[in-house]
Amino acid sequence: MAPNEHFSPSKMSTSDSLLESSSRGLGSSIFFQSISRGLTFVLNQLTIRFTSPRAYAYSSIHFEILRSTILFISRESVRLAMQRMPSQENCLEDTTELPIPDSKYRSGRLLLVKNASLITVYVGIVVSTLVALFYLYAMPTFPYKTTCILLYSFASLLYLLSEPYYQILHWKRQYSPTASAEGLGTISNTITSFSIFLVFQNRNLSVLPFALGTLMESVVYFISLYSTANEKSLFILPRRVLHDGKSILWERSFLGVISSHSFHLLLKHLMTTGDKIMIAWYAAPSVQGPYALASNYGSLIARILFRPVEEHSRIVFAQLTHSPEKGDQKKATTLLLWILKLYFYLTMFVVFGYNYANIVLKFGAGKQWASDESAGVLSWYAFYIPFMAVNGVLEAFFVSTASSFELLSQGRIFLLSTILYFVSGKVFLDWLSLGAHGLVLANITNLSIRILFVVRFVHKNFPLFGFSKLMPRPLIIILAVLFSIFSRTLLHRFQEHNIGLLLFVASAPTLAMIYGVAILVLDKDVSTFIVSRLKKPHRD
């Protein structure tokens, strides 16, 4: 499909309906992420002012590893397999050829969805218990250590108990409620933590306010999903379903997808949290604090924009590439092309935006955090963000289209890159003493290997996908470099007190607006594509 082709047929097919519902869900997700992350970002900056670097490092690194490990291991492979199950709309089409009433067929499919999501809960009980015991044994002593570990573990388990209702809503293609539930949970987390710090600011509570905030987040998330899903009772035990003449709890093909994904997803988790694991092992607390802060700032756009895009594109890619409709695979590859192209243009903003790291820290976390070390780490981390974005959408496409054999190949690549990742981390952090800067280099090296693997897969299996169409216009690249030189000059003049703070701060949005307009003017395909996606598809 040519760059200026769009998804706008006169009569909407199932795939077009999927794209429309997913676009609405993505828009809602980005909206709620923007509101929730924007509010939590402001409150977090106020919270950081009451927090010691050591306590912030424990919350953002050590306990984030605990929480993400429980959630990822317990639910990621199940979510991936669930995306390949037919949605409610697909089930409505399937019933036209079945000798049973459509309501009975749909209720059976819904029950299979519920049963499948319960695997997450059962695995989570085991994983959360093991992880909590490990932390109780291995983590250094600090105030309220045992209480914090138990609170984080229980909050993670409560998140997993919400999974059946999350999957029910996604099966019905109701993506907005799950996005709003996440947003409300995030806001409640930050408000709770900040309020406790504010009230008890003269007491050494260590990580306890963060732990209570995380517990409040899981409670709000659970209540929101449970009430929206309109379930009459808690669903904690699987029920047998008559499927293809057999009474089953789970489909064999579904269990097969879970088993084929588990190994490489475990390796992916090691690489995803590898930076936190390595900095917890190799770095001193004085280094952990600045890196945790840089990661919080640098990944803000990733959490607001890139994560929702990755999650929704994974759903769309899985449905389109496994659809029998002619041309759906072409739509999937075209969508991937445009996401990557827009990502590459966003990358150009980093080329000159990294010069404003010190100002961001000074206005956000306060003067005590706005050191040259923290600003330098944040500047380096800014160049890591585009690698996260590109890798996320490429791997979403890969896991949605790859065969079981190809997934095993990715597992071997994951294993190799994991080993190289931890070796390079040891070299950069420990031997070369680069601190958090070395960790950013190790992250970029690791993601580069994974990106190259998926690029090779796409090039081999989807020859119509033109990588040459991804590159930004040369004039736009030149403009980004010139803006980088200009902003760097302004930074030096600001540090030497030759220009005022207001002028330096105002230069950031000014350059960004000029650059954005330049993209729309110099690359007509981008502006045309954006306009076409904002229009609703025509229905007969």
XYZ file of C-alpha atoms in Angstrom:
540
model
C 0.000 0.000 0.000
C 1.399 3.378 -0.916
C 2.161 5.916 1.786
C -0.814 8.011 0.889
C -3.262 5.097 0.983
C -5.549 5.037 3.992
C -8.138 2.850 5.634
C -11.280 4.489 4.323
C -13.389 2.142 2.209
C -16.953 3.079 1.491
C -18.271 0.088 3.372
C -16.586 -0.989 6.555
C -15.333 -4.565 6.835
C -14.620 -6.366 10.106
C -11.006 -5.224 9.987
C -12.056 -1.614 9.446
C -14.413 -1.883 12.418
C -11.491 -3.230 14.437
C -9.320 -0.303 13.376
C -12.061 2.171 14.278
C -12.773 0.668 17.718
C -9.074 0.318 18.427
C -8.479 3.931 17.378
C -11.175 5.070 19.785
C -9.654 2.923 22.513
C -6.181 4.214 21.742
C -7.402 7.802 21.810
C -9.096 7.239 25.167
C -6.029 5.482 26.505
C -3.713 8.310 25.460
C -6.181 10.884 26.831
C -6.480 9.225 30.231
C -2.749 8.517 30.325
C -2.069 12.171 29.546
C -4.431 13.431 32.239
C -3.381 10.891 34.854
C 0.332 11.057 34.081
C 0.249 14.844 33.858
C -1.398 15.137 37.265
C 0.759 12.445 38.810
C 3.867 14.014 37.312
C 3.129 17.299 39.092
C 2.310 15.570 42.379
C 5.354 13.327 42.046
C 7.605 16.364 41.824
C 6.092 17.671 45.070
C 6.424 14.229 46.646
C 10.080 13.951 45.651
C 10.794 17.109 47.620
C 9.806 15.239 50.817
C 11.668 12.077 49.843
C 15.259 11.069 50.380
C 17.163 9.742 47.338
C 17.529 6.388 49.109
C 13.780 5.963 49.710
C 12.978 7.104 46.168
C 15.489 4.604 44.767
C 13.910 1.782 46.776
C 10.443 2.696 45.509
C 11.340 3.323 41.862
C 13.873 0.524 41.453
C 13.655 -2.281 44.015
C 9.891 -2.344 44.549
C 9.185 -1.611 40.909
C 11.110 -4.814 40.115
C 8.941 -6.695 42.642
C 5.687 -5.368 41.224
C 6.546 -5.699 37.545
C 7.920 -9.222 38.043
C 4.693 -10.449 39.629
C 2.475 -8.806 37.008
C 4.577 -9.651 33.960
C 5.257 -13.308 34.728
C 1.672 -13.935 35.795
C -0.285 -12.282 33.010
C 1.816 -11.376 29.953
C 1.748 -14.734 28.153
C -1.974 -15.101 28.933
C -2.743 -11.634 27.555
C -0.764 -12.420 24.439
C -2.725 -15.631 23.886
C -6.027 -13.889 24.592
C -5.406 -11.433 21.771
C -5.637 -14.325 19.302
C -9.037 -15.440 20.581
C -12.046 -14.245 18.546
C -13.733 -11.132 19.908
C -17.480 -10.786 20.531
C -17.940 -9.217 17.078
C -16.134 -12.141 15.437
C -18.330 -14.541 17.402
C -21.448 -12.828 16.040
C -20.218 -13.559 12.515
C -19.257 -17.143 13.389
C -22.762 -18.014 14.600
C -24.216 -17.684 11.105
C -22.789 -21.113 10.249
C -23.407 -22.824 13.587
C -26.423 -25.025 14.458
C -26.720 -23.444 17.962
C -28.282 -20.155 19.072
C -25.921 -17.226 18.902
C -26.589 -16.219 22.530
C -25.539 -19.651 23.776
C -22.451 -19.637 21.574
C -21.422 -16.175 22.735
C -21.971 -17.032 26.402
C -19.754 -20.081 25.924
C -17.005 -18.004 24.329
C -17.293 -15.447 27.137
C -16.944 -18.191 29.723
C -13.804 -19.422 27.972
C -12.441 -15.877 28.175
C -13.111 -15.783 31.910
C -11.555 -19.205 32.455
C -8.474 -18.234 30.502
C -7.973 -15.041 32.503
C -8.089 -17.010 35.763
C -4.794 -18.658 34.846
C -3.265 -15.257 35.545
C -4.709 -15.253 39.069
C -3.508 -18.755 39.946
C -0.010 -18.169 38.631
C 0.053 -14.803 40.402
C -0.634 -16.346 43.804
C 2.429 -18.557 43.475
C 4.672 -15.883 41.952
C 3.742 -13.164 44.457
C 4.423 -15.519 47.385
C 7.844 -16.531 46.049
C 8.877 -12.978 45.184
C 7.766 -11.650 48.590
C 9.752 -14.333 50.409
C 12.830 -13.538 48.328
C 12.570 -9.817 49.106
C 12.097 -10.482 52.822
C 15.322 -12.483 52.781
C 17.501 -10.514 50.345
C 16.527 -6.851 50.685
C 18.526 -4.611 53.073
C 16.845 -3.514 56.278
C 15.024 -0.159 56.327
C 12.018 1.266 58.224
C 8.763 -0.644 57.617
C 10.538 -3.132 55.327
C 8.244 -6.122 55.973
C 5.076 -4.008 55.811
C 6.113 -2.470 52.477
C 6.951 -5.829 50.912
C 3.596 -7.293 51.939
C 1.689 -4.223 50.731
C 3.369 -4.249 47.306
C 2.809 -8.017 46.940
C -0.864 -7.830 47.919
C -1.433 -4.836 45.620
C 0.048 -6.799 42.709
C -2.183 -9.773 43.484
C -5.253 -7.523 43.601
C -4.288 -6.200 40.165
C -4.278 -9.793 38.907
C -7.717 -10.446 40.432
C -8.965 -7.683 38.110
C -7.798 -9.573 35.034
C -11.081 -11.447 34.289
C -12.948 -8.129 34.086
C -10.190 -6.556 32.002
C -10.435 -9.416 29.497
C -14.245 -9.287 29.443
C -14.129 -5.634 28.414
C -11.463 -6.270 25.783
C -13.420 -9.246 24.414
C -16.309 -6.828 23.914
C -13.859 -4.312 22.380
C -14.576 -1.809 25.145
C -11.084 -0.382 25.510
C -11.953 2.991 27.051
C -13.074 1.652 30.468
C -9.786 -0.174 30.995
C -7.844 2.950 30.057
C -9.878 5.081 32.476
C -9.435 2.477 35.235
C -5.670 2.620 34.824
C -5.762 6.411 34.841
C -7.901 6.586 37.973
C -5.654 4.063 39.694
C -2.523 6.028 38.851
C -4.050 9.290 40.091
C -5.211 7.701 43.355
C -1.723 6.241 43.864
C -0.037 9.618 43.585
C -2.594 11.510 45.671
C -2.364 8.919 48.454
C 1.449 8.945 48.531
C 1.663 12.729 48.443
C -0.986 13.161 51.158
C 0.794 10.785 53.540
C 4.147 12.487 52.940
C 2.538 15.891 53.492
C 0.798 14.947 56.744
C 3.735 12.995 58.215
C 6.589 14.960 56.654
C 8.472 15.150 59.967
C 8.561 11.353 60.338
C 10.888 8.919 58.602
C 8.311 6.793 56.780
C 10.808 5.617 54.150
C 8.931 3.749 51.364
C 5.665 3.263 53.294
C 3.724 6.123 51.592
C 4.633 4.721 48.159
C 3.492 1.245 49.251
C 0.138 2.546 50.526
C -0.294 4.525 47.298
C 0.295 1.393 45.233
C -2.264 -0.497 47.317
C -4.827 2.280 46.768
C -4.121 2.151 43.018
C -4.896 -1.574 42.863
C -8.105 -1.139 44.895
C -9.391 1.651 42.637
C -8.410 -0.308 39.508
C -10.224 -3.439 40.716
C -13.411 -1.617 41.731
C -13.501 0.343 38.471
C -13.159 -2.724 36.234
C -15.503 -4.876 38.323
C -18.279 -2.284 38.243
C -17.840 -1.555 34.520
C -17.867 -5.228 33.497
C -21.344 -5.641 35.095
C -20.538 -9.019 36.588
C -22.932 -10.172 39.298
C -20.302 -11.933 41.408
C -16.582 -12.422 41.762
C -15.185 -14.886 39.252
C -12.485 -16.963 40.957
C -13.208 -20.556 39.863
C -13.280 -21.819 36.248
C -16.424 -23.444 34.870
C -16.695 -26.122 32.231
C -17.858 -25.134 28.748
C -19.294 -27.314 25.960
C -16.999 -26.569 23.021
C -16.833 -28.619 19.810
C -18.728 -31.431 21.494
C -16.359 -31.589 24.494
C -16.618 -30.258 28.031
C -13.477 -28.192 28.587
C -12.020 -25.513 30.854
C -9.442 -24.130 28.423
C -8.868 -24.548 24.710
C -5.826 -26.650 23.822
C -4.638 -24.138 21.229
C -4.833 -21.374 23.842
C -2.644 -23.324 26.266
C -0.231 -24.041 23.417
C 0.215 -20.332 22.688
C 0.879 -19.656 26.389
C 3.538 -22.361 26.614
C 5.248 -21.244 23.393
C 5.472 -17.637 24.607
C 6.426 -18.175 28.245
C 10.176 -18.642 27.778
C 10.890 -15.671 25.548
C 8.541 -13.461 27.571
C 10.500 -14.327 30.706
C 13.680 -13.282 28.924
C 11.948 -10.128 27.725
C 11.045 -9.290 31.306
C 14.655 -9.728 32.377
C 15.680 -7.250 29.691
C 12.819 -4.862 30.406
C 13.687 -4.628 34.086
C 17.375 -5.333 33.506
C 18.376 -1.709 34.046
C 16.756 -1.687 37.481
C 18.229 -5.092 38.329
C 21.751 -4.061 37.325
C 21.674 -0.699 39.046
C 20.364 -2.412 42.182
C 23.267 -4.893 42.008
C 26.166 -2.821 40.758
C 25.478 0.816 41.639
C 25.734 2.673 44.918
C 22.629 4.371 46.362
C 24.066 7.741 45.275
C 23.818 6.557 41.647
C 20.461 4.774 42.032
C 18.615 7.971 42.966
C 19.623 10.064 39.900
C 18.971 7.145 37.540
C 15.541 6.495 39.081
C 14.698 10.173 38.643
C 15.954 10.237 35.035
C 13.972 7.093 34.275
C 10.850 8.682 35.769
C 11.243 11.815 33.671
C 12.601 10.215 30.538
C 9.950 7.512 30.330
C 7.040 9.911 30.868
C 6.328 10.179 27.136
C 6.803 6.425 26.837
C 4.093 5.799 29.423
C 1.711 8.390 27.976
C 2.110 7.681 24.251
C 4.251 4.667 23.390
C 2.782 2.149 25.815
C -0.868 2.655 24.704
C 0.232 2.544 21.052
C 2.115 -0.716 21.644
C -0.757 -2.380 23.514
C -3.437 -1.400 20.986
C -1.287 -2.085 17.932
C -0.586 -5.568 19.264
C -4.318 -6.242 19.360
C -4.827 -4.825 15.852
C -1.833 -6.672 14.367
C -2.971 -9.988 15.857
C -6.525 -9.609 14.505
C -5.508 -8.352 11.040
C -2.695 -10.818 10.360
C -4.869 -13.780 11.379
C -7.924 -12.555 9.495
C -9.164 -14.472 6.433
C -10.168 -11.226 4.720
C -8.081 -10.352 1.694
C -5.822 -7.364 2.165
C -5.829 -7.329 5.982
C -2.147 -8.270 6.203
C -1.390 -5.370 3.889
C -3.294 -3.053 6.215
C -1.261 -4.327 9.167
C 2.079 -3.685 7.463
C 0.964 -0.244 6.300
C -0.099 0.640 9.827
C 3.290 -0.517 11.130
C 5.026 1.611 8.512
C 3.211 4.749 9.557
C 3.704 4.219 13.284
C 7.444 3.801 12.757
C 7.636 6.839 10.518
C 5.877 9.029 13.073
C 8.199 7.634 15.758
C 11.244 8.585 13.708
C 9.966 12.141 13.414
C 9.385 12.271 17.153
C 12.978 11.108 17.581
C 14.154 14.271 15.883
C 12.698 16.301 18.755
C 15.151 14.560 21.093
C 18.091 15.810 19.035
C 17.611 19.340 20.367
C 15.328 18.690 23.354
C 17.977 16.958 25.469
C 19.700 20.299 26.097
C 16.880 21.346 28.425
C 17.348 18.508 30.958
C 18.784 20.701 33.714
C 15.878 23.144 33.522
C 13.355 20.300 33.627
C 14.910 18.937 36.810
C 15.229 22.345 38.455
C 11.554 23.191 37.934
C 10.349 19.672 38.634
C 12.242 17.932 41.409
C 13.932 20.986 42.885
C 17.445 22.337 43.144
C 18.668 19.410 45.262
C 18.057 17.080 42.288
C 19.227 19.443 39.511
C 22.873 18.383 39.655
C 25.102 17.950 36.617
C 25.033 14.178 37.242
C 21.222 13.957 37.196
C 20.919 16.299 34.187
C 23.548 14.317 32.285
C 21.763 11.027 32.958
C 18.434 12.508 31.845
C 20.025 13.847 28.643
C 21.429 10.431 27.792
C 18.157 8.758 28.706
C 16.351 10.979 26.195
C 18.246 9.235 23.374
C 17.198 5.862 24.778
C 13.454 6.655 24.531
C 13.226 6.327 20.690
C 14.813 2.878 20.895
C 12.121 1.850 23.401
C 9.368 3.159 21.148
C 10.580 1.488 17.942
C 11.369 -1.794 19.673
C 7.956 -1.866 21.360
C 5.887 -1.584 18.192
C 8.185 -3.893 16.191
C 7.965 -6.638 18.804
C 4.200 -6.122 19.018
C 4.060 -6.830 15.279
C 6.396 -9.807 15.573
C 4.586 -11.657 18.371
C 1.289 -11.101 16.545
C 2.470 -12.583 13.246
C 5.278 -15.031 14.020
C 4.902 -18.802 13.994
C 5.831 -20.982 16.977
C 9.191 -21.783 15.367
C 9.938 -18.093 14.816
C 8.982 -17.328 18.404
C 11.555 -19.890 19.527
C 14.120 -18.131 17.350
C 13.273 -14.867 19.080
C 13.735 -16.667 22.395
C 17.305 -17.532 21.421
C 17.937 -13.926 20.400
C 16.485 -12.803 23.718
C 18.783 -15.185 25.557
C 21.825 -13.932 23.644
C 20.940 -10.263 24.098
C 20.182 -10.832 27.795
C 23.629 -12.301 28.348
C 25.285 -9.483 26.385
C 23.156 -6.963 28.233
C 24.257 -8.008 31.694
C 27.866 -8.419 30.569
C 27.889 -4.928 29.030
C 26.223 -3.579 32.162
C 28.962 -5.089 34.280
C 31.593 -3.554 32.004
C 30.026 -0.088 31.810
C 28.890 0.241 35.421
C 31.515 -1.691 37.352
C 34.728 -1.857 35.326
C 34.555 1.467 33.449
C 32.724 3.234 36.314
C 30.382 5.072 33.937
C 27.551 4.866 36.453
C 24.042 5.504 35.172
C 25.432 6.720 31.811
C 26.861 3.255 31.194
C 23.527 1.690 32.006
C 21.855 3.799 29.298
C 24.496 2.605 26.807
C 23.839 -1.015 27.789
C 20.094 -0.477 27.273
C 20.614 0.998 23.809
C 22.930 -1.871 22.822
C 20.401 -4.441 23.994
C 17.438 -2.883 22.161
C 19.486 -2.468 18.983
C 20.021 -6.238 18.810
C 16.317 -6.917 19.300
C 15.312 -4.297 16.731
C 17.647 -5.736 14.097
C 16.193 -9.219 14.645
C 12.611 -8.061 14.025
C 13.663 -5.883 11.077
C 15.182 -8.977 9.463
C 11.935 -10.894 10.111
C 9.771 -8.162 8.562
C 12.081 -7.814 5.557
C 11.997 -11.570 4.959
C 8.273 -12.227 5.454
C 6.713 -8.963 4.298
C 8.589 -7.865 1.170
C 6.029 -5.135 0.397
C 7.084 -3.326 3.561
C 9.445 -0.595 2.339
C 11.986 0.463 4.943
C 13.131 3.272 2.660
C 9.758 4.984 3.266
C 10.541 5.305 6.983
C 13.379 7.785 6.695
C 12.576 11.441 7.445
C 13.134 14.020 4.744
C 16.807 15.156 4.596
C 15.844 18.806 5.124
C 14.040 17.853 8.342
C 17.129 16.016 9.644
C 19.305 19.027 8.830
C 16.841 21.306 10.603
C 16.937 19.118 13.730
C 20.759 19.255 13.797
C 20.726 23.057 13.393
C 18.190 23.368 16.224
C 20.412 21.175 18.385
C 23.406 23.443 17.807
C 21.276 26.514 18.472
C 19.777 25.139 21.711
C 23.237 24.034 22.879
C 24.513 27.562 22.317
C 21.601 28.956 24.292
C 22.361 26.509 27.121
C 25.990 27.689 27.372
C 24.916 31.320 27.321
C 22.332 30.625 30.022
C 24.904 28.867 32.217
C 27.246 31.846 31.787
C 24.372 34.225 32.736
C 24.449 35.926 29.333
C 20.727 35.290 28.734
C 17.811 35.116 31.163
C 15.916 32.089 32.405
C 12.670 33.125 30.719
C 14.296 33.389 27.296
C 15.973 30.002 27.610
C 12.790 28.271 28.784
C 10.694 29.925 26.048
C 13.106 28.709 23.363
C 12.085 25.053 23.966
C 8.402 25.245 22.912
C 9.282 27.752 20.205
C 11.768 25.398 18.548
C 9.360 22.467 18.966
C 6.509 24.355 17.270
C 8.699 25.490 14.377
C 9.987 21.955 13.927
C 6.468 20.460 14.011
C 5.253 22.883 11.355
C 8.319 22.064 9.242
C 7.434 18.360 9.311
C 3.882 19.009 8.132
C 5.049 21.369 5.383
C 8.022 19.367 4.087
C 6.419 15.906 4.301
C 2.963 16.029 2.729
C 2.436 12.297 3.275
C 2.557 12.764 7.056
C 0.092 15.647 7.112
C -2.267 13.810 4.734
C -2.096 10.630 6.828
C -2.786 12.467 10.086
C -5.804 14.251 8.594
C -7.178 10.987 7.193
C -6.875 9.206 10.535
C -8.725 12.019 12.295
C -11.712 11.522 10.008
C -14.232 8.862 10.931
C -14.667 6.073 8.369
C -17.806 6.425 6.293
C -20.597 3.971 6.972
C -23.369 2.993 4.633
